[in-house]
Tab-separated table of C-alpha atoms and ligand atoms in Angstrom:
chain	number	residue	atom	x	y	z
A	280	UNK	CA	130.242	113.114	130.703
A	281	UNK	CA	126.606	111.191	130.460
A	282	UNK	CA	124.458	112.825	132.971
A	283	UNK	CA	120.920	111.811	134.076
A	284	UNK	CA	119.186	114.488	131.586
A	285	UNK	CA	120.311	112.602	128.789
A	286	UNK	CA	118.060	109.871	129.240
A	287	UNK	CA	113.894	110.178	129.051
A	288	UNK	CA	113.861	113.598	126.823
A	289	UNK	CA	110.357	112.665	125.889
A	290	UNK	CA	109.686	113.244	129.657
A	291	UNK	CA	112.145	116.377	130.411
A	292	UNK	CA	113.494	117.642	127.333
A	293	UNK	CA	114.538	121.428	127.530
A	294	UNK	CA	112.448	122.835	124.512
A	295	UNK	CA	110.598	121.324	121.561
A	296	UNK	CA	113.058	120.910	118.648
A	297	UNK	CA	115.703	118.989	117.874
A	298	UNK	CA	116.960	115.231	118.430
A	299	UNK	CA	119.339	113.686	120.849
A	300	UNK	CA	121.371	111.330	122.410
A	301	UNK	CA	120.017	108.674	124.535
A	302	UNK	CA	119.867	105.040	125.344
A	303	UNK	CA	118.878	103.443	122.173
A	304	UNK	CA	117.277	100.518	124.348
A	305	UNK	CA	116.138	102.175	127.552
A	306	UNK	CA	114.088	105.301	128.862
A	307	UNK	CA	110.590	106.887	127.881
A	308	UNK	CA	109.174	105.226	124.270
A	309	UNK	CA	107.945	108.361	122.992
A	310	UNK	CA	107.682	107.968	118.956
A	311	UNK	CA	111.107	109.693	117.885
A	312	UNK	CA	111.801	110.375	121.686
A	313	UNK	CA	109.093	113.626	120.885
A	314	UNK	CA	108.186	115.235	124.117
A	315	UNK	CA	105.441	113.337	125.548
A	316	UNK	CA	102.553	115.875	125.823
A	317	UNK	CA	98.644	116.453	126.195
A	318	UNK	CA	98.576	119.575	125.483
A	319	UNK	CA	99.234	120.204	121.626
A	320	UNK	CA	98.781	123.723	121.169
A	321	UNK	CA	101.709	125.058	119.092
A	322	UNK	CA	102.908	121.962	117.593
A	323	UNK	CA	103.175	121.510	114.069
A	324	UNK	CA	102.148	118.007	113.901
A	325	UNK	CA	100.497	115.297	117.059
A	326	UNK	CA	101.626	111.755	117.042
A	327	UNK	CA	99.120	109.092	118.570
A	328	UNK	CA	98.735	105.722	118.598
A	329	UNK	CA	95.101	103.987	117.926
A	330	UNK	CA	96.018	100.739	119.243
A	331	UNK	CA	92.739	98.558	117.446
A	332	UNK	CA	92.694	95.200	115.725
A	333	UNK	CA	89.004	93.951	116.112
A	334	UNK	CA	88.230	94.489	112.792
A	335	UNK	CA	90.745	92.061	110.969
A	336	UNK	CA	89.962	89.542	108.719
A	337	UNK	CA	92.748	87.236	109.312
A	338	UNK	CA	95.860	87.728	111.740
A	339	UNK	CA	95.486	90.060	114.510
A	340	UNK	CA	98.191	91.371	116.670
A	341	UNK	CA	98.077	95.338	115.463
A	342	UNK	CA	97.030	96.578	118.836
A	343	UNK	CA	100.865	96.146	119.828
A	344	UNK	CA	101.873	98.384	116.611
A	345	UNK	CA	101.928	101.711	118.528
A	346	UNK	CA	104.126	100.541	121.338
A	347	UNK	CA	106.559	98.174	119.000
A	348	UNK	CA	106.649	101.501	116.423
A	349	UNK	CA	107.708	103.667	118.999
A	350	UNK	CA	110.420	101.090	120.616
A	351	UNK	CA	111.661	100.681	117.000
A	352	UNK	CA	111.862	104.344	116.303
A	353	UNK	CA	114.358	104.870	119.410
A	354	UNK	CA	117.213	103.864	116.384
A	355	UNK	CA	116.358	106.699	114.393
A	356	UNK	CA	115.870	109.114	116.643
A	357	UNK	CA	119.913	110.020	116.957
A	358	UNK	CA	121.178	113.756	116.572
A	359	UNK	CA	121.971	114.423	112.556
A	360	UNK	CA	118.732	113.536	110.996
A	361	UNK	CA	117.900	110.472	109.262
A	362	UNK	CA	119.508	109.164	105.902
A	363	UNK	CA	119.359	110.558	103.014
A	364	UNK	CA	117.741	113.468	104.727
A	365	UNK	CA	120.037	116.512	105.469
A	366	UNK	CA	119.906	118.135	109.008
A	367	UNK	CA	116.879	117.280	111.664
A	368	UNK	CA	113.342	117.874	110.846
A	369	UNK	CA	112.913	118.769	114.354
A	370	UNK	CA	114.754	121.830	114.253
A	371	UNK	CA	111.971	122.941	112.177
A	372	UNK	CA	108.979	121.238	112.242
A	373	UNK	CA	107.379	121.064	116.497
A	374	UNK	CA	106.552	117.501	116.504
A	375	UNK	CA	104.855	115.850	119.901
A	376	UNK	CA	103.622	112.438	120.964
A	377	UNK	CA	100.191	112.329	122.481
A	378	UNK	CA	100.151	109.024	123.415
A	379	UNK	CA	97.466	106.404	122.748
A	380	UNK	CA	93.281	106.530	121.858
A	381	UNK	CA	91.778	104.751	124.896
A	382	UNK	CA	89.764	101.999	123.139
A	383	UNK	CA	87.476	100.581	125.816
A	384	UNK	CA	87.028	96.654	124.400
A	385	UNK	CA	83.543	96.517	126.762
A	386	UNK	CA	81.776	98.786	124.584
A	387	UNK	CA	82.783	98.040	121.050
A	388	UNK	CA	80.089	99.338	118.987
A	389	UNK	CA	81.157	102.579	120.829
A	390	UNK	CA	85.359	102.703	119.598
A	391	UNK	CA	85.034	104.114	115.971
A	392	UNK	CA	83.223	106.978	117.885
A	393	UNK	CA	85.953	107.417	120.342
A	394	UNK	CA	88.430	107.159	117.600
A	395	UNK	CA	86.732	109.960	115.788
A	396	UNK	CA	86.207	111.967	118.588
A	397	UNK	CA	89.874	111.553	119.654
A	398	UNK	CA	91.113	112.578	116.243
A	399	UNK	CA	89.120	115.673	116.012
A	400	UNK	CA	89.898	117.200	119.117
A	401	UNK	CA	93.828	116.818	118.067
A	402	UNK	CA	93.219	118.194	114.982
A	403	UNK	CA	91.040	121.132	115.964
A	404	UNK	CA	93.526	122.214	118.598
A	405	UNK	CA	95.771	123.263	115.450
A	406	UNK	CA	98.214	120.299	114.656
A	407	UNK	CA	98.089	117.608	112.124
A	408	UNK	CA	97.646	114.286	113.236
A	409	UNK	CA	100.152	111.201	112.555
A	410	UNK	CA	98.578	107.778	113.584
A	411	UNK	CA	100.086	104.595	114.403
A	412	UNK	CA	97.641	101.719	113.835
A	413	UNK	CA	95.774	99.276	114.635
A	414	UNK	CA	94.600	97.752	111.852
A	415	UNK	CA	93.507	99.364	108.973
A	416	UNK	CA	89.538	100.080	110.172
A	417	UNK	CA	90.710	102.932	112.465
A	418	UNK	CA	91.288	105.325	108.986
A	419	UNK	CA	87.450	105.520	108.517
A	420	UNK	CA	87.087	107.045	111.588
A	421	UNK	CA	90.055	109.430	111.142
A	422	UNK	CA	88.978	110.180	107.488
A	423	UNK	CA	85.886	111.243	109.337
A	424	UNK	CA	87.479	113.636	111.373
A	425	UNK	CA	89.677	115.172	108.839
A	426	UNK	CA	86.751	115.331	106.237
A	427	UNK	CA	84.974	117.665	108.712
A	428	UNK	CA	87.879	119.472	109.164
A	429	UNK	CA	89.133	120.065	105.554
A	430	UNK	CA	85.822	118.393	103.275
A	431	UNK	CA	86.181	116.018	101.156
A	432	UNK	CA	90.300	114.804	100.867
A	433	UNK	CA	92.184	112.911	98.077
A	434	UNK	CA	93.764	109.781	99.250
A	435	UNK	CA	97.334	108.620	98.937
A	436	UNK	CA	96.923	104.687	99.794
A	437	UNK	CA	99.853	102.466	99.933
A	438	UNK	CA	98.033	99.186	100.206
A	439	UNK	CA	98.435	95.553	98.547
A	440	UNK	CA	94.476	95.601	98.795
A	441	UNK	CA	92.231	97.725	98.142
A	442	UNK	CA	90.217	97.833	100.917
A	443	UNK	CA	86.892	99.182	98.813
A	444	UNK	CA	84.986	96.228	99.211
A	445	UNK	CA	81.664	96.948	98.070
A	446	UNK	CA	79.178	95.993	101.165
A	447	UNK	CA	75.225	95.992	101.823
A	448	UNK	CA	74.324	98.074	105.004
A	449	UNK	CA	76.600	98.993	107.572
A	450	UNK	CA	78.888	96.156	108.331
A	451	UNK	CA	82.338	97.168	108.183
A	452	UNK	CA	85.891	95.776	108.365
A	453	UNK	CA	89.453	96.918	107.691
A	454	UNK	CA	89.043	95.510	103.754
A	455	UNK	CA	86.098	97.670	103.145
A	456	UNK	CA	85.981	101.288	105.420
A	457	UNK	CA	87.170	102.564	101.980
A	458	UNK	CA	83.879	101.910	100.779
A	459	UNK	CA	81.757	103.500	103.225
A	460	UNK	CA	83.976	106.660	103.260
A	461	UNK	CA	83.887	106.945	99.534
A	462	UNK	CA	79.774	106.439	99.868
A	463	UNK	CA	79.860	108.981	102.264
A	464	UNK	CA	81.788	111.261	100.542
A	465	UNK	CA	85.099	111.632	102.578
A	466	UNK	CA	87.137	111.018	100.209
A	467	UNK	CA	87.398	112.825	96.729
A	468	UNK	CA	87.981	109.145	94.260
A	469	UNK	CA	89.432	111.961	91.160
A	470	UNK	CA	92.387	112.741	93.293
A	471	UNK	CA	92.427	109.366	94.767
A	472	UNK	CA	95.075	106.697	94.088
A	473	UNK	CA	96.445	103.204	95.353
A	474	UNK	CA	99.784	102.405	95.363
A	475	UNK	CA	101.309	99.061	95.044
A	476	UNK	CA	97.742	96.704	95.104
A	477	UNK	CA	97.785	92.781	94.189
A	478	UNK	CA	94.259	91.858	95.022
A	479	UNK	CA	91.483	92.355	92.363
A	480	UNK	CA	88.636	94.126	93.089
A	481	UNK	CA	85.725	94.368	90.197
A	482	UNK	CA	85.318	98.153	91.268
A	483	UNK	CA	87.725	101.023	91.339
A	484	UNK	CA	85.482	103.547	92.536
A	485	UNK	CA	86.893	106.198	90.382
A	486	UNK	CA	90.018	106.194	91.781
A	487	UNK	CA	93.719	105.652	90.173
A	488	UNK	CA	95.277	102.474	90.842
A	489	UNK	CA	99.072	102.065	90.551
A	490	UNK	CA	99.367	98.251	91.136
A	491	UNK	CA	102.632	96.460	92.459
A	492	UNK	CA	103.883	94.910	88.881
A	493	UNK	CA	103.430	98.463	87.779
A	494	UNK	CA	106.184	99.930	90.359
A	495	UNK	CA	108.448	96.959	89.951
A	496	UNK	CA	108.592	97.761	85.557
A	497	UNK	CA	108.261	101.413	85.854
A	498	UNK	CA	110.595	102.208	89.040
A	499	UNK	CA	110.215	104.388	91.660
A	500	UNK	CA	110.286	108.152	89.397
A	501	UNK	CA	107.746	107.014	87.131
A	502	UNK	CA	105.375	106.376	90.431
A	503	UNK	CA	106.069	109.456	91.720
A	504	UNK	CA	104.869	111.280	88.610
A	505	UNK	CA	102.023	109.088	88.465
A	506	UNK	CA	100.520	110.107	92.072
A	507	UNK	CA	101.485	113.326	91.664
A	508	UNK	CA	99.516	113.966	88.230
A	509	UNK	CA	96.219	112.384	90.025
A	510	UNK	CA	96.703	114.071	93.316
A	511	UNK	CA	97.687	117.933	91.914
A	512	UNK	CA	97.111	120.910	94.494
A	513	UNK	CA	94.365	118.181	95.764
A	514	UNK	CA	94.375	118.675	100.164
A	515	UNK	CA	95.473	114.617	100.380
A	516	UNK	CA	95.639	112.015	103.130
A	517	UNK	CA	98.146	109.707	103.143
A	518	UNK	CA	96.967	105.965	104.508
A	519	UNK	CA	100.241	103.734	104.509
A	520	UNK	CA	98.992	100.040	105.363
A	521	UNK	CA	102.406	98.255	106.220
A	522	UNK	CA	101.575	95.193	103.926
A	523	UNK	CA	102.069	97.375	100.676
A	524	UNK	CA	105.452	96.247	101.489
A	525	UNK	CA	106.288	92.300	99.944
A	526	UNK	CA	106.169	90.125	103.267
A	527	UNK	CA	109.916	89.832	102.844
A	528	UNK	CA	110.508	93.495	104.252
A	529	UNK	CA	107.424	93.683	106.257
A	530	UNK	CA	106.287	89.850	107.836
A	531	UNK	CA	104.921	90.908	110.668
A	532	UNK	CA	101.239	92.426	109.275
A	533	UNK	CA	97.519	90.812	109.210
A	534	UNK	CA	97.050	90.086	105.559
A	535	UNK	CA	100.751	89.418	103.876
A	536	UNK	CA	100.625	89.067	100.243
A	537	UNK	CA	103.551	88.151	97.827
A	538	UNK	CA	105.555	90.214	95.228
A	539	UNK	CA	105.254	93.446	96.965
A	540	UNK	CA	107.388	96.491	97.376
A	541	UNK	CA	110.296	96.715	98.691
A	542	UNK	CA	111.650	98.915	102.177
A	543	UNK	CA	113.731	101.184	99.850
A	544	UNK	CA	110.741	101.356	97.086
A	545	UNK	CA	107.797	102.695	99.517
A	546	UNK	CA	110.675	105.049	100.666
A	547	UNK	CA	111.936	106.321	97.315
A	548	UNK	CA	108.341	107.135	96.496
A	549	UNK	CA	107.446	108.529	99.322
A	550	UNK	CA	110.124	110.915	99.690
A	551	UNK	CA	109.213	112.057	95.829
A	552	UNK	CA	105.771	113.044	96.938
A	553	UNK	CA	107.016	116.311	98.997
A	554	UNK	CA	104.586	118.872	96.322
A	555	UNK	CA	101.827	117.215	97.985
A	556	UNK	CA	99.159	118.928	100.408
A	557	UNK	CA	99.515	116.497	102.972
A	558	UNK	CA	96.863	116.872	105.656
A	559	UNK	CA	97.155	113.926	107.846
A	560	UNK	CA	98.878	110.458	107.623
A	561	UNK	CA	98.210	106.843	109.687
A	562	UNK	CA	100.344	103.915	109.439
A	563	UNK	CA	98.632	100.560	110.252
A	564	UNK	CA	98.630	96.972	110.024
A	565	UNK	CA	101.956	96.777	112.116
A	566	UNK	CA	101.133	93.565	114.042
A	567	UNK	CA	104.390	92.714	116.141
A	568	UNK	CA	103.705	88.984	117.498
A	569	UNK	CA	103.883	88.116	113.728
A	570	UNK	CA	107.246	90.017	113.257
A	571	UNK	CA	110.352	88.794	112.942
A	572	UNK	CA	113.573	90.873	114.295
A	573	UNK	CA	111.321	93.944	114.720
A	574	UNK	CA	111.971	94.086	110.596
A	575	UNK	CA	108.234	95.713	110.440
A	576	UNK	CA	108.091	97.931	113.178
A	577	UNK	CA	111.394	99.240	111.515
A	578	UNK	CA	110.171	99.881	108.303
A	579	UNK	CA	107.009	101.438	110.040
A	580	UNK	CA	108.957	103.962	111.926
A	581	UNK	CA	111.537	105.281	108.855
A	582	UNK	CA	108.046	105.744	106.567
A	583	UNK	CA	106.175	107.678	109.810
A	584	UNK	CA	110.016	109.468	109.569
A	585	UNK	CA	110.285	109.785	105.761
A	586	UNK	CA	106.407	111.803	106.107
A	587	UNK	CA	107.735	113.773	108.848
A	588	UNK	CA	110.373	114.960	107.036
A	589	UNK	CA	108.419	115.774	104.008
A	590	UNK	CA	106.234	118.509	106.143
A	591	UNK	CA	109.442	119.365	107.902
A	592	UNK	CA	110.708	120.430	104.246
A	593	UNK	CA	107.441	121.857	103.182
A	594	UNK	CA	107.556	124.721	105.771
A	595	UNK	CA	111.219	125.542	105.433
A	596	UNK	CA	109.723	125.819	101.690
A	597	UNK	CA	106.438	127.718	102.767
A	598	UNK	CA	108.919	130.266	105.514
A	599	UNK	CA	111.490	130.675	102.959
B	891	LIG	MN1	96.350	95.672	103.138
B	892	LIG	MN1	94.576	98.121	104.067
């Protein structure tokens, strides 16, 4: 017998763990129907959205991501787990969604501030932080935060560019914030790498790039054993920009660019990349008025899944 509890369990679910049955198209859009929280303490990992595009070079629209990401996610948040994982991550890993970083669009030079500022308060009340973008700027500011937290942190970038950009002064856009945090040492470029880029850039910076013809001739396993040879015991962050993915499988971003990865490639590697010391993770570029059959927003949720269930498996590992 349906009963009235089994609708909105991000609103009045009885305890933290585990998934559920409810209205795939109705009800409280919590990412992953979590509990809808502000209050983090105890949770394992915080989702929130950062719902930014002002710094875009071309097509904007990623301010919807959070909100389409978390409508789209509703499909996978059914009892049993998600394919080709076994059991539900949220039996073990506490997993809550904040909600959103209030960006106040009257005082811009004022939002990477509040983005920072947002992100380290999450973080230093004891979970790890999961981001839903916005476009890609908003990772400086979270790089920021994490850097103070942990120091300096390798970066796992699935990107077709390579947003390092070299720039004069302090102008800054969501194809170069890779640039300023690598000048300002946030991020450690010897345990660095970028998967899946097709734009040249004169400079790597010092870190490894794995470009998209690379994946496509070398598959999936040989990727894997790339990143994880650069990145080691490295403490990583894991950037996933939604147009790594070939506009075919992800149409609905800022910047498309052609002969990309595929849905099932970012996934395969992804799920390979479970040794990894995963600190934090955004996912951005998601920009839903340019989407087509909510095909991106899709794809968006399973990877913001597929990481989830990587640190779900990592402290089964870690307890066992
Ligand atoms: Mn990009
Ligand atoms: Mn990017």
């Amino acid at each position: 017998m349906t009963q009235a509890k089994d609708i909105d369990l991000a609103l009045d679910r009885e305890g933290t763990h585990g998934l559920g049955a409810e209205l795939t198209f109705a009800g409280a859009l919590s990412f992953l129907r979590r509990p809808y929280t502000k209050d983090v303490r105890g949770f394992d990992v915080v989702v929130s959205g950062v719902p930014f595009d002002c710094a875009v070079t071309n097509r904007p629209g990623c301010r919807f991501g959070p909100r389409a990401i978390r409508a789209a996610s509703t499909t996978l948040a059914w009892s049993g787990g998600a394919w080709p994982h076994e059991g539900d991550p949220f039996e073990v890993l506490k997993v809550a969604d904040y909600g959103d970083c209030h960006i106040d669009v009257g005082a811009p030079a004022e939002i990477a501030h509040a983005i920072e500022t947002h992100a380290r308060n999450l973080i230093a009340a004891g979970p790890s932080l999961l981001t839903l973008g916005g476009d890609h700027f908003i990772s400086y500011p979270l790089l920021k935060a994490h850097a103070a937290k942990y120091g300096p942190l390798a970066l796992v970038q699935f990107d077709a560019h390579s947003d390092t950009w070299r720039e004069e002064g302090r102008r800054i856009d969501h194809g170069t914030m890779f640039f300023h945090a690598l000048e300002e040492g946030l991020i450690d470029p010897a345990h660095s790498v970028q998967v899946a880029i097709r734009s040249g850039n004169p400079e790597s910076h010092g870190m490894t790039i794995i470009d998209a013809n690379w994946v496509h001739e070398n598959g999936p396993a040989a990727t894997i054993a790339r990143i994880l040879e650069v990145v080691g015991d490295a403490r990583a962050y894991l950037s996933f920009d939604i147009d790594c993915l070939d506009p075919a499988f992800a149409p609905g971003t800022g910047t498309p660019v052609c002969g990309g990865l595929s849905s099932w490639q970012a996934r395969s590697i992804l799920q390979g990349l479970g040794d990894i010391d995963f600190v934090g993770m955004d996912l951005v570029e998601v920009s839903p008025p340019y989407d087509h059959a909510e095909i991106t927003a899709l794809a968006a949720a399973t990877i913001a899944l597929d990481y989830l269930t990587l640190l779900a498996r990592r402290k089964m590992r870690a307890a066992a």
